[in-house]
Short mmCIF file of N, CA and C in Angstrom, two decimals:
data_model
loop_
_atom_site.label_atom_id
_atom_site.label_comp_id
_atom_site.label_asym_id
_atom_site.label_seq_id
_atom_site.Cartn_x
_atom_site.Cartn_y
_atom_site.Cartn_z
N UNK A 1 4.99 15.64 16.18
CA UNK A 1 5.56 17.14 15.95
C UNK A 1 6.38 17.15 14.63
N UNK A 2 7.36 15.86 14.61
CA UNK A 2 7.98 16.05 13.32
C UNK A 2 7.43 15.13 12.18
N UNK A 3 7.57 15.21 11.37
CA UNK A 3 7.37 14.14 10.29
C UNK A 3 8.31 13.29 10.47
N UNK A 4 8.00 11.92 10.28
CA UNK A 4 9.30 10.83 10.81
C UNK A 4 9.71 10.18 9.02
N UNK A 5 11.09 9.76 9.23
CA UNK A 5 11.87 9.73 7.78
C UNK A 5 11.12 8.80 6.71
N UNK A 6 10.13 8.08 7.10
CA UNK A 6 9.55 7.55 5.98
C UNK A 6 8.73 8.54 5.24
N UNK A 7 7.94 9.31 6.55
CA UNK A 7 7.29 10.31 5.65
C UNK A 7 7.88 11.62 4.97
N UNK A 8 8.80 11.82 5.27
CA UNK A 8 9.82 12.39 4.67
C UNK A 8 10.56 12.08 3.28
N UNK A 9 10.48 10.41 3.01
CA UNK A 9 10.80 9.73 2.12
C UNK A 9 10.04 10.05 1.15
N UNK A 10 8.53 10.02 1.61
CA UNK A 10 7.55 9.76 1.05
C UNK A 10 7.17 11.39 0.24
N UNK A 11 7.62 12.26 0.98
CA UNK A 11 7.15 13.63 0.64
C UNK A 11 8.19 14.03 -0.60
N UNK A 12 9.51 13.57 0.06
CA UNK A 12 10.30 14.12 -1.34
C UNK A 12 10.60 12.96 -2.26
N UNK A 13 10.17 11.70 -1.89
CA UNK A 13 10.31 10.51 -2.62
C UNK A 13 12.05 10.81 -2.93
N UNK A 14 12.69 10.86 -2.33
CA UNK A 14 14.19 10.83 -1.93
C UNK A 14 14.71 10.23 -1.03
N UNK A 15 15.81 9.30 -0.59
CA UNK A 15 16.59 8.84 0.26
C UNK A 15 17.24 9.62 1.25
N UNK A 16 18.02 10.24 0.37
CA UNK A 16 19.38 10.33 1.15
C UNK A 16 18.88 11.88 1.60
N UNK A 17 19.79 11.76 2.55
CA UNK A 17 19.10 13.47 3.54
C UNK A 17 20.02 14.59 2.80
N UNK A 18 20.79 14.31 2.44
CA UNK A 18 21.43 15.52 1.47
C UNK A 18 20.34 15.81 0.39
N UNK A 19 19.84 15.04 -0.58
CA UNK A 19 19.05 15.16 -1.26
C UNK A 19 17.77 15.65 -0.90
N UNK A 20 17.41 15.21 0.26
CA UNK A 20 16.05 15.65 0.82
C UNK A 20 16.25 17.31 1.06
N UNK A 21 17.40 17.70 1.15
CA UNK A 21 17.93 19.33 1.99
C UNK A 21 17.46 19.86 0.65
N UNK A 22 17.94 19.64 -0.26
CA UNK A 22 18.07 20.49 -1.49
C UNK A 22 16.32 20.58 -2.11
N UNK A 23 16.06 19.39 -1.59
CA UNK A 23 14.22 19.48 -2.45
C UNK A 23 13.56 20.22 -1.18
N UNK A 24 14.03 20.16 -0.16
CA UNK A 24 13.03 20.72 0.72
C UNK A 24 13.61 22.68 0.64
N UNK A 25 15.09 22.78 0.55
CA UNK A 25 15.09 23.72 0.55
C UNK A 25 15.05 24.74 -1.19
N UNK A 26 14.85 24.22 -2.26
CA UNK A 26 14.56 24.77 -3.56
C UNK A 26 12.79 25.04 -3.23
N UNK A 27 11.97 24.55 -2.65
CA UNK A 27 10.67 24.97 -2.68
C UNK A 27 10.31 25.72 -1.36
N UNK A 28 11.39 25.92 -0.04
CA UNK A 28 11.08 27.25 0.79
C UNK A 28 10.44 26.29 2.04
N UNK A 29 10.87 25.01 1.94
CA UNK A 29 10.45 24.11 3.00
C UNK A 29 11.11 25.04 4.55
N UNK A 30 10.80 25.23 5.52
CA UNK A 30 11.61 25.48 6.59
C UNK A 30 12.01 24.08 7.36
N UNK A 31 13.18 23.67 7.72
CA UNK A 31 13.54 22.49 8.21
C UNK A 31 15.32 22.56 9.31
N UNK A 32 15.44 21.79 9.85
CA UNK A 32 16.44 22.01 10.84
C UNK A 32 17.23 20.34 10.69
N UNK A 33 18.54 20.33 11.06
CA UNK A 33 19.15 19.23 10.79
C UNK A 33 19.76 18.36 12.25
N UNK A 34 19.01 17.69 12.30
CA UNK A 34 19.19 17.02 14.07
C UNK A 34 20.52 16.49 14.01
N UNK A 35 21.52 16.69 15.27
CA UNK A 35 22.76 15.86 15.58
C UNK A 35 23.09 14.79 15.24
N UNK A 36 21.95 13.75 14.61
CA UNK A 36 22.75 12.80 13.80
C UNK A 36 22.35 12.61 12.45
N UNK A 37 22.37 14.15 11.99
CA UNK A 37 22.39 14.10 10.48
C UNK A 37 20.73 14.35 9.84
N UNK A 38 19.91 14.22 10.60
CA UNK A 38 18.31 13.55 10.10
C UNK A 38 17.48 15.28 9.89
N UNK A 39 17.09 15.10 9.09
CA UNK A 39 16.04 16.34 8.60
C UNK A 39 14.70 16.44 9.29
N UNK A 40 14.45 17.89 9.82
CA UNK A 40 13.28 17.42 10.73
C UNK A 40 12.29 18.54 10.19
N UNK A 41 11.20 18.46 9.77
CA UNK A 41 10.24 19.20 9.56
C UNK A 41 8.89 18.66 10.38
N UNK A 42 8.70 20.07 10.73
CA UNK A 42 7.64 20.37 11.80
C UNK A 42 6.06 19.81 10.85
N UNK A 43 5.42 19.08 11.48
CA UNK A 43 4.11 18.42 11.09
C UNK A 43 3.51 19.71 10.91
N UNK A 44 3.36 20.37 11.56
CA UNK A 44 2.80 21.66 11.18
C UNK A 44 2.81 22.42 9.79
N UNK A 45 4.08 22.56 9.71
CA UNK A 45 4.53 22.89 8.46
C UNK A 45 3.73 21.89 7.44
N UNK A 46 4.13 20.82 7.29
CA UNK A 46 3.76 20.00 6.20
C UNK A 46 2.20 20.76 5.87
N UNK A 47 1.62 20.45 7.19
CA UNK A 47 -0.23 20.58 6.67
C UNK A 47 -0.25 22.29 6.60
N UNK A 48 0.36 22.77 6.54
CA UNK A 48 -0.02 24.41 6.14
C UNK A 48 0.39 24.42 4.53
N UNK A 49 1.84 23.81 4.46
CA UNK A 49 2.23 23.74 3.08
C UNK A 49 1.32 23.06 2.13
N UNK A 50 1.12 21.73 2.75
CA UNK A 50 -0.21 20.70 1.43
C UNK A 50 -1.33 21.24 1.74
N UNK A 51 -1.76 22.48 2.50
CA UNK A 51 -3.33 22.98 2.45
C UNK A 51 -4.30 21.90 3.40
N UNK A 52 -3.64 20.96 4.44
CA UNK A 52 -4.64 20.25 5.36
C UNK A 52 -4.60 20.85 6.62
N UNK A 53 -5.75 20.97 6.93
CA UNK A 53 -6.27 21.22 8.67
C UNK A 53 -5.81 22.44 8.62
N UNK A 54 -6.01 22.92 10.32
CA UNK A 54 -5.52 23.61 10.49
C UNK A 54 -6.81 25.00 10.31
N UNK A 55 -6.67 26.34 10.63
CA UNK A 55 -7.65 27.61 10.04
C UNK A 55 -7.51 28.09 8.92
N UNK A 56 -8.66 28.39 7.90
CA UNK A 56 -8.34 28.78 6.90
C UNK A 56 -7.84 30.05 6.47
N UNK A 57 -7.18 30.20 5.43
CA UNK A 57 -6.23 31.41 5.37
C UNK A 57 -7.21 32.61 5.33
N UNK A 58 -7.06 33.85 5.77
CA UNK A 58 -7.41 35.06 5.73
C UNK A 58 -7.19 35.86 4.40
N UNK A 59 -8.47 36.24 3.99
CA UNK A 59 -8.06 36.70 2.61
C UNK A 59 -7.33 37.88 2.74
N UNK A 60 -6.22 38.43 2.20
CA UNK A 60 -5.58 39.83 2.06
C UNK A 60 -6.64 41.02 1.56
N UNK A 61 -7.89 40.94 0.78
CA UNK A 61 -8.30 41.65 0.24
C UNK A 61 -9.61 42.11 1.92
N UNK A 62 -9.87 43.61 1.89
CA UNK A 62 -10.52 43.81 2.68
C UNK A 62 -12.03 43.50 2.57
N UNK A 63 -12.77 43.49 3.53
CA UNK A 63 -14.15 43.27 3.08
C UNK A 63 -14.92 44.33 3.39
N UNK A 64 -15.12 44.93 2.01
CA UNK A 64 -15.75 46.21 1.92
C UNK A 64 -17.51 46.34 1.87
N UNK A 65 -17.74 44.78 2.14
CA UNK A 65 -19.26 45.05 2.36
C UNK A 65 -19.65 45.25 3.58
N UNK A 66 -18.58 45.34 4.55
CA UNK A 66 -18.96 45.80 5.95
C UNK A 66 -18.99 47.05 6.32
N UNK A 67 -18.73 47.87 4.89
CA UNK A 67 -18.79 49.26 4.90
C UNK A 67 -20.03 49.92 4.18
N UNK A 68 -20.77 48.61 4.07
CA UNK A 68 -21.75 49.46 2.94
C UNK A 68 -22.96 49.87 4.57
N UNK A 69 -23.93 50.91 4.02
CA UNK A 69 -24.48 51.58 4.74
C UNK A 69 -25.84 51.31 4.50
N UNK A 70 -26.85 50.70 5.67
CA UNK A 70 -28.11 50.06 5.47
C UNK A 70 -29.13 50.92 5.09
#
């Protein structure tokens, strides 16, 4: 569900939670801070941001080919 502390360190290349928060915030990564002050990033957020897994993004452009009359 959430990235582990080791995964957050690997992602941000930072050890301190406050420094990690600055890194995450500056790049638009949504996160929460636990009651113990640990950063929480959803694994699904990481997968989406890093382009891993999940459904391919839909094109913002309409499919004009579908309007062609045969």
